[in-house]
Every structure is written in structure tokens, then in C-alpha cells.
Short mmCIF file of C-alpha atoms in Angstrom, two decimals:
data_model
loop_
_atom_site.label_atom_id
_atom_site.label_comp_id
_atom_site.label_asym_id
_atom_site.label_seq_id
_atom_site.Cartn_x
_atom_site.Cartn_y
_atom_site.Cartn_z
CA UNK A 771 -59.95 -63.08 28.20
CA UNK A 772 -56.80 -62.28 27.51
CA UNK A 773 -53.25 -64.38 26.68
CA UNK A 774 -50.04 -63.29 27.00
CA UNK A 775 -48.37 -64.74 23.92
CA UNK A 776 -47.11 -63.34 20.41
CA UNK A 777 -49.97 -63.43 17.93
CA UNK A 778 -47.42 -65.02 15.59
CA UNK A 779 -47.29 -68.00 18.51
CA UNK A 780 -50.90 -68.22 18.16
CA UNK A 781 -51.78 -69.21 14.32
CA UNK A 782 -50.56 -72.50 14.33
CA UNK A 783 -52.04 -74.52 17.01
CA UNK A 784 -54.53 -77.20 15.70
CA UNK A 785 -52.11 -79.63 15.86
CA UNK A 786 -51.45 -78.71 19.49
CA UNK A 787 -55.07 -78.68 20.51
CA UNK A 788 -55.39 -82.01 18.54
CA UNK A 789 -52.20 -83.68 20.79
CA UNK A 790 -53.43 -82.37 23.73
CA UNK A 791 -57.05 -81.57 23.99
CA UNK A 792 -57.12 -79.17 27.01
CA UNK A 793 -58.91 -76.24 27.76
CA UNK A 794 -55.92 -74.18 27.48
CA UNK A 795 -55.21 -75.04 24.10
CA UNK A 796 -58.99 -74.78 22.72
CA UNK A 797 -59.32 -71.03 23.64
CA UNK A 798 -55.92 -70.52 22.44
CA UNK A 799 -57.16 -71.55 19.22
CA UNK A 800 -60.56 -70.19 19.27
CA UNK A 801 -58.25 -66.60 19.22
CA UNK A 802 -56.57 -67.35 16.94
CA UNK A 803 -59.27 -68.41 14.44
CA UNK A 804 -60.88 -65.16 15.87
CA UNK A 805 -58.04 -63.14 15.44
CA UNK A 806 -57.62 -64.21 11.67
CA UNK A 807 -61.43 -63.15 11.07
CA UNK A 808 -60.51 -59.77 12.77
CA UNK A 809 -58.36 -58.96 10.63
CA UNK A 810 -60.52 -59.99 7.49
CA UNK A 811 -62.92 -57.29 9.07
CA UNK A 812 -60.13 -54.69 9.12
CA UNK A 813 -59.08 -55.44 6.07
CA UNK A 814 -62.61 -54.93 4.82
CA UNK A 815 -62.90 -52.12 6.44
CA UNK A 816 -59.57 -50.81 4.25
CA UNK A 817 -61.43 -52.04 1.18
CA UNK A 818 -65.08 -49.27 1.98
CA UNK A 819 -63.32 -45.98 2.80
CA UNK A 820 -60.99 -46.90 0.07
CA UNK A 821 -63.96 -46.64 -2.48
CA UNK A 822 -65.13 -43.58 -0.82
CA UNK A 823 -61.82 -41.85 -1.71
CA UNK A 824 -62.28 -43.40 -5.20
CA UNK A 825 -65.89 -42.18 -5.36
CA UNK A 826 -64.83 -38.46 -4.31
CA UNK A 827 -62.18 -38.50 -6.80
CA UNK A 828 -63.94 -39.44 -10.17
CA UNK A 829 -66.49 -36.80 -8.30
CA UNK A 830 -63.74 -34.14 -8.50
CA UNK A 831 -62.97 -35.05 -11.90
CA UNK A 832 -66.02 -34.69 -13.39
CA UNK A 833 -66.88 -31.61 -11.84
CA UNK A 834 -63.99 -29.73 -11.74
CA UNK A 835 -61.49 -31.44 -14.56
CA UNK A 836 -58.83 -32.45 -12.15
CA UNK A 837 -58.28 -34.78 -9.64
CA UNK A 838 -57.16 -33.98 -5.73
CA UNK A 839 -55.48 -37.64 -5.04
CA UNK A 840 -52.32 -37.79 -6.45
CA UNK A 841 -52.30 -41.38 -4.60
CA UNK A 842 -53.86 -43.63 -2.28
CA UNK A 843 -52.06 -46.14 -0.28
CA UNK A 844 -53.59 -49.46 2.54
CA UNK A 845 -52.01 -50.90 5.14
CA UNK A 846 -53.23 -53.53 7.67
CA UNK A 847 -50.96 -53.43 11.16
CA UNK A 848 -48.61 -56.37 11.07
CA UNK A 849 -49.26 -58.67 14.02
CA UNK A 850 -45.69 -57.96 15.85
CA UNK A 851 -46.59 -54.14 15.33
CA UNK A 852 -49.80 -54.62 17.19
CA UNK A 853 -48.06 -56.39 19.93
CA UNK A 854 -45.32 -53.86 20.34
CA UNK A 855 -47.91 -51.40 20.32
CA UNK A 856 -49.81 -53.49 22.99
CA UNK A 857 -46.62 -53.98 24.78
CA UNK A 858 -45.98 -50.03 25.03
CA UNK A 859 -49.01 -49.79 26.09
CA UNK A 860 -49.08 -52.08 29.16
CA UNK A 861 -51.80 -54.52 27.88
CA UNK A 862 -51.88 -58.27 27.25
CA UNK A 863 -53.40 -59.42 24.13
CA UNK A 864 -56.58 -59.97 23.73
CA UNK A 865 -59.34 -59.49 20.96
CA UNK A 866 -61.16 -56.82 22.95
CA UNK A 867 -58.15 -54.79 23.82
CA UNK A 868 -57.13 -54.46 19.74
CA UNK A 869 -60.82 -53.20 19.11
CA UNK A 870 -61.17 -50.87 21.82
CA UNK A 871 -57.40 -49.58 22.61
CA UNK A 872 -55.38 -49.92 19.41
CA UNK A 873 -57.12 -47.46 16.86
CA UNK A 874 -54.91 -47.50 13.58
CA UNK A 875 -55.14 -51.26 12.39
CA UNK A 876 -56.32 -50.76 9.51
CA UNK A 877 -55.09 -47.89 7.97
CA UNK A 878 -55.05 -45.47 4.56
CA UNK A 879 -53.16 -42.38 3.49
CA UNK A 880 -53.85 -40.18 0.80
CA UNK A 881 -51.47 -37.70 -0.93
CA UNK A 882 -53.01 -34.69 -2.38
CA UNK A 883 -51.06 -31.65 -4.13
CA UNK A 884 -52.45 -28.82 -2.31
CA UNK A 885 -53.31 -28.26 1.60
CA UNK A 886 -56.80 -26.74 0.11
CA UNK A 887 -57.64 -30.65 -1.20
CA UNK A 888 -56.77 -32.38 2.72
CA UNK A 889 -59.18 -30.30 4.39
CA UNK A 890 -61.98 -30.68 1.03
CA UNK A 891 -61.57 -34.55 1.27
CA UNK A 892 -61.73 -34.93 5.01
CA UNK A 893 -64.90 -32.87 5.07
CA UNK A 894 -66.19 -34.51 2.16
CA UNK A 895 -65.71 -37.82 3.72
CA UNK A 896 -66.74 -37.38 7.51
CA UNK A 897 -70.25 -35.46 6.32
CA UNK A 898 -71.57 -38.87 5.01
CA UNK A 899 -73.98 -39.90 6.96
CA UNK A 900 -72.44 -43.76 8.05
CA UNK A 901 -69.40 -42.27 8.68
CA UNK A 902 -68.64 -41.61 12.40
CA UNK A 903 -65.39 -39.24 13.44
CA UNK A 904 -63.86 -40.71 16.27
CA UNK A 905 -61.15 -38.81 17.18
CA UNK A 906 -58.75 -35.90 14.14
CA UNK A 907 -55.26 -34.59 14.64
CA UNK A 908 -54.65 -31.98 12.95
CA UNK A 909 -50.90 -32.11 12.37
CA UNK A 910 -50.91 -29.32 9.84
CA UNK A 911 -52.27 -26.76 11.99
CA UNK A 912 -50.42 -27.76 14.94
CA UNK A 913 -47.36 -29.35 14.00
CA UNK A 914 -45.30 -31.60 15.93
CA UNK A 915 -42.11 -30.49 17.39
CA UNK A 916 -39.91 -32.41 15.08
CA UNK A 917 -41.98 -30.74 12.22
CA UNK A 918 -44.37 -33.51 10.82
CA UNK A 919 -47.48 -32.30 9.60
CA UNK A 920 -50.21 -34.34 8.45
CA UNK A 921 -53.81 -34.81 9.17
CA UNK A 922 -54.72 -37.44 11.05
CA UNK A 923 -58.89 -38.81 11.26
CA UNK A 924 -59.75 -42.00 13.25
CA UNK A 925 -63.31 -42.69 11.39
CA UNK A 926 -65.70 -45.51 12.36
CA UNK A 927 -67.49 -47.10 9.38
CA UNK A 928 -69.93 -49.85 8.78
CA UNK A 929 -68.64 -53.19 6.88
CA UNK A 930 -71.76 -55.73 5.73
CA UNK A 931 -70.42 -59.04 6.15
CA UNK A 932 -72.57 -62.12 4.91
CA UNK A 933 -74.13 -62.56 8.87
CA UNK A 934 -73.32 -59.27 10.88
CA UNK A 935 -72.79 -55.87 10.24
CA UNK A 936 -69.37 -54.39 12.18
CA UNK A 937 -68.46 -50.87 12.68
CA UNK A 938 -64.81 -50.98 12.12
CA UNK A 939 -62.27 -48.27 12.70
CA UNK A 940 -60.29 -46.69 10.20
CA UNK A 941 -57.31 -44.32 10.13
CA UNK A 942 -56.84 -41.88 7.19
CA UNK A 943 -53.77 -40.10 6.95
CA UNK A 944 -53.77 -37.44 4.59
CA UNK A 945 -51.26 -34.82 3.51
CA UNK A 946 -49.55 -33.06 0.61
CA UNK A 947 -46.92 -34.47 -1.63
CA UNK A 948 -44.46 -32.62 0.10
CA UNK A 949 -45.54 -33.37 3.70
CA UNK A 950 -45.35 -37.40 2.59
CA UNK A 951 -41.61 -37.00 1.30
CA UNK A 952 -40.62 -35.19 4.10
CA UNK A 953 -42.63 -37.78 6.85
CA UNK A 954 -40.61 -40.91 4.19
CA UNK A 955 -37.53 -39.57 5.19
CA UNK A 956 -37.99 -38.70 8.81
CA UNK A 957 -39.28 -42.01 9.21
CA UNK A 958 -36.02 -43.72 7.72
CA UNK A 959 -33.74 -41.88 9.65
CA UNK A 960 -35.94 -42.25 12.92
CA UNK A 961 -35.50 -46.15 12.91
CA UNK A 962 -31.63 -46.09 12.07
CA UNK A 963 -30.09 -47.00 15.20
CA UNK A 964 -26.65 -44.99 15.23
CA UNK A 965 -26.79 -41.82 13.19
CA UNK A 966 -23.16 -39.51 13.48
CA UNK A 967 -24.26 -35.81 14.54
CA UNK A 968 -27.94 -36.61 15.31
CA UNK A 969 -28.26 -33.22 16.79
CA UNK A 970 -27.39 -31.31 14.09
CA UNK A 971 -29.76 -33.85 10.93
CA UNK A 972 -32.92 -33.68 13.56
CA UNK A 973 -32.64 -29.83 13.05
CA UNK A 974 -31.81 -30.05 9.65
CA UNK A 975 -35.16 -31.85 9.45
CA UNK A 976 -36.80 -29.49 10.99
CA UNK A 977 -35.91 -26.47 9.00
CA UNK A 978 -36.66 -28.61 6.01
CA UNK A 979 -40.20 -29.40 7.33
CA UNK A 980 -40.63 -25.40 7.39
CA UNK A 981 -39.22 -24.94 4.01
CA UNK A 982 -41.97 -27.20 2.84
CA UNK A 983 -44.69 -26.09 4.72
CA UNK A 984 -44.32 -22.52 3.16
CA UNK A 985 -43.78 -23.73 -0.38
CA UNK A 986 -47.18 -25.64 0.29
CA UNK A 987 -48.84 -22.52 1.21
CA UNK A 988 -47.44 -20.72 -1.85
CA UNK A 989 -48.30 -23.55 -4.19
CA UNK A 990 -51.61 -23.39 -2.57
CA UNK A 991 -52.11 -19.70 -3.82
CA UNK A 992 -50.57 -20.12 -6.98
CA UNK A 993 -53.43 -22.50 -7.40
CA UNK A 994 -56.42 -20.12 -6.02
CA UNK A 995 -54.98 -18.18 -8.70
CA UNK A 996 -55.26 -20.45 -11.73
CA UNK A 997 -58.92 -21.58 -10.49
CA UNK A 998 -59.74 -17.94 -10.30
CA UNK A 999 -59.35 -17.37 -13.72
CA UNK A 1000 -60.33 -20.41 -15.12
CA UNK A 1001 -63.95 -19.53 -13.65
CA UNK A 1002 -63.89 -16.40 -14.88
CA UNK A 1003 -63.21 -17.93 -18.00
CA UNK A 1004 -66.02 -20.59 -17.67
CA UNK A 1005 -68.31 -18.30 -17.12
CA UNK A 1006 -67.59 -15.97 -19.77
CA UNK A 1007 -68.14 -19.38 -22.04
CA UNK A 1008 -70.30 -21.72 -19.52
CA UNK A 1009 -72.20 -23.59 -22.45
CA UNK A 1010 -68.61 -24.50 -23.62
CA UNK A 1011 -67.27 -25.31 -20.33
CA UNK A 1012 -70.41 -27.79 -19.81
CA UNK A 1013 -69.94 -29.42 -23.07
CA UNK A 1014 -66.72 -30.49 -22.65
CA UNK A 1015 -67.58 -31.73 -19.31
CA UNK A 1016 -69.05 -33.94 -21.15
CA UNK A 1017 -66.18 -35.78 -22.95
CA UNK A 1018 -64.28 -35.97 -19.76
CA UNK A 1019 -63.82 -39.87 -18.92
CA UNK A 1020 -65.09 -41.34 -16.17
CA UNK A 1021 -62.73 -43.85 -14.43
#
């Protein structure tokens, strides 16, 4: 079934379906209601591959004394983004065309420090076993023409609710600290509508996206370099190493 009407138009109809009492206005509250629930599940859904991340990260720390999220961010797709989305798309709202045509809903990014840390996590994540990969971009190795890099997983994952178990769709977004200032900035500068010598700031942009992508990869060395001798080290004094293990806290 599907309505052509803003979602925002949609939430507050009881009193219309109460005035009224017509077909029309029943199943245009029965989406809505179901729409609301939908986006419980979404957000939900948010909530489990969030405590994966969290998981792998207290993981890392134990292990290895250092953590590979510098920071985790959620966000749920506003209704008027879905139906722009929807719009661009061609499609008329309905419940089934959000599930099965709109894939980044519910979404979550996570900012690492090195480019070594975005590939660790996104394997680490997608070889559990209820964790379905859907569909990855991989924006770092294949950058877009404008310069963003990123990498980009739609993931399907199971949410327990009290009656029903959902698979729910989740994209992760995750990319360096670099890559995330860089995509902040693009992003403000894409959505301002009159911006003097365009031309000339989009290729700015892009140079600046290159810039960073090699300082990544140089970071990303200096790094293989410090773990390199740090194992050395720990292996020269494992019984040491182990101990203070340890004392590390667990958060």
C-alpha cells in the first residue's frame, strides 16, 4: 500500500480518524502507528552494532593497550530526509519501500586514527556470524571524484524485540580522523546555495582531500613502525608485558 503524503502529515491523525471514521483515514493511521514502530526497530538496530563497536574496542584495549575508535557517532534518518530520498528516487511512501529501497536509515560512523584500524574493524565486525554484509563501498580505495574517501558497509543484523525477531539494516561509515574533517567540510560547503568562485574551492577541496590521504598513509607507517618495536620489545620482556596487561582497565 502505499500513500502519497509527508510522513510528518501522517503522525497526527487520531483525531481525524475519530471525526471521520473512514477507511481512508484508518490505514492512514495504521502507517503511521507502523511507521513510529519502524523506526523504534531502526533505532534498535543503532543501539546492537553500536555495542559491537564497543565490544571490539575494550577488545583492542585489552589486548593491544590502545584503542582504534577515536569516536563513535548514531543517527536515525529524519522523516523529511527519507521522503526526499524517496522523492529522488521516484517512489511513494510506503512501509515496504523504506525497508527494501532506502538502505541507510539507521546509521553509525566511526572515526579511527589510522587507515590500518577501518579495514581491522570492518573485518572484525562482518566475520560474526549474525552479521550479514549487504552491500561495501570502498571509498578509500576508490575515491570519489570530488575526493571523499570513506568506507561505506550496508550490514543486516538481528534485533530481539519482546514478540519478533527483525533483521534490520545498518549503515557503518567508517574513516580516519582526517577523512571525517575533510567529508565535515565538504559537506558544509556542498549545501551552501551561492558560493563566489565555486570552481576554483571544489578543486581546492580536492587537492586537500589528496594532501590528507597521503599524510594518512604516512601516519599509517609511522605507526607500523612504533608497533614494530614495541613487539620486539614485548617479547624481549613478555612476562612483563602480560603483567601489566593486567592492570589495564576495562571500560
Amino acid at each position: 500500500m502505499e500513500i502519497q503524503a509527508k510522513v510528518g502529515d501522517l503522525i497526527p491523525l487520531a483525531p481525524v480518524a475519530a471525526q471521520y471514521n473512514d477507511e481512508l483515514a484508518r490505514r492512514m493511521l495504521e502507517t503511521a502507528v507502523e511507521y513510529k514502530e519502524l523506526r523504534m526497530m531502526y533505532a534498535c538496530a543503532i543501539k546492537e552494532v553500536q555495542t559491537k563497536f564497543e565490544v571490539l574496542n575494550t577488545e583492542f584495549n585489552i589486548l593491544y593497550k590502545r584503542n582504534p575508535i577515536s569516536s563513535m557517532s548514531t543517527r536515525l534518518k529524519s522523516s523529511s530526509s527519507i521522503i526526499e530520498k524517496l522523492h529522488r528516487k521516484g517512489l511513494g511512501f510506503s512501509l515496504e519501500n523504506l525497508e527494501d529501497r532506502i538502505q541507510d536509515i539507521a546509521g553509525i560512523r566511526i572515526i579511527c586514527s589510522y587507515v590500518d584500524d577501518i579495514y581491522t574493524l570492518a573485518e572484525a565486525l562482518t566475520s560474526q556470524d549474525d552479521i550479514t554484509l549487504v552491500e561495501k563501498k570502498d571509498y578509500i580505495a576508490n575515491p570519489k571524484p570530488n575526493g571523499y574517501r570513506s568506507l561505506h558497509l550496508i550490514i543486516s543484523v538481528p534485533v530481539f524485540f519482546s514478540q519478533q525477531k527483525r533483521e534490520m539494516k545498518v549503515e557503518v561509515q567508517i574513516r580516519t580522523i582526517a577523512m571525517d574533517f575533510w567529508a565535515s567540510l565538504e559537506h558544509q560547503i556542498k549545501y551552501k546555495r551561492e558560493i563566489p568562485d565555486q570552481e576554483n574551492i571544489v578543486a581546492k577541496l580536492k587537492a586537500c582531500a589528496d594532501d590528507i590521504a597521503r599524510i594518512d598513509r604516512e601516519m599509517m607507517d609511522i605507526h607500523r613502525q612504533l608497533e614494530a618495536s614495541e613487539n620486539k620489545e614485548q617479547e624481549e620482556d613478555s612476562l612483563l608485558s602480560m603483567l601489566r596487561k593486567l592492570d589495564t582497565p576495562i571500560s
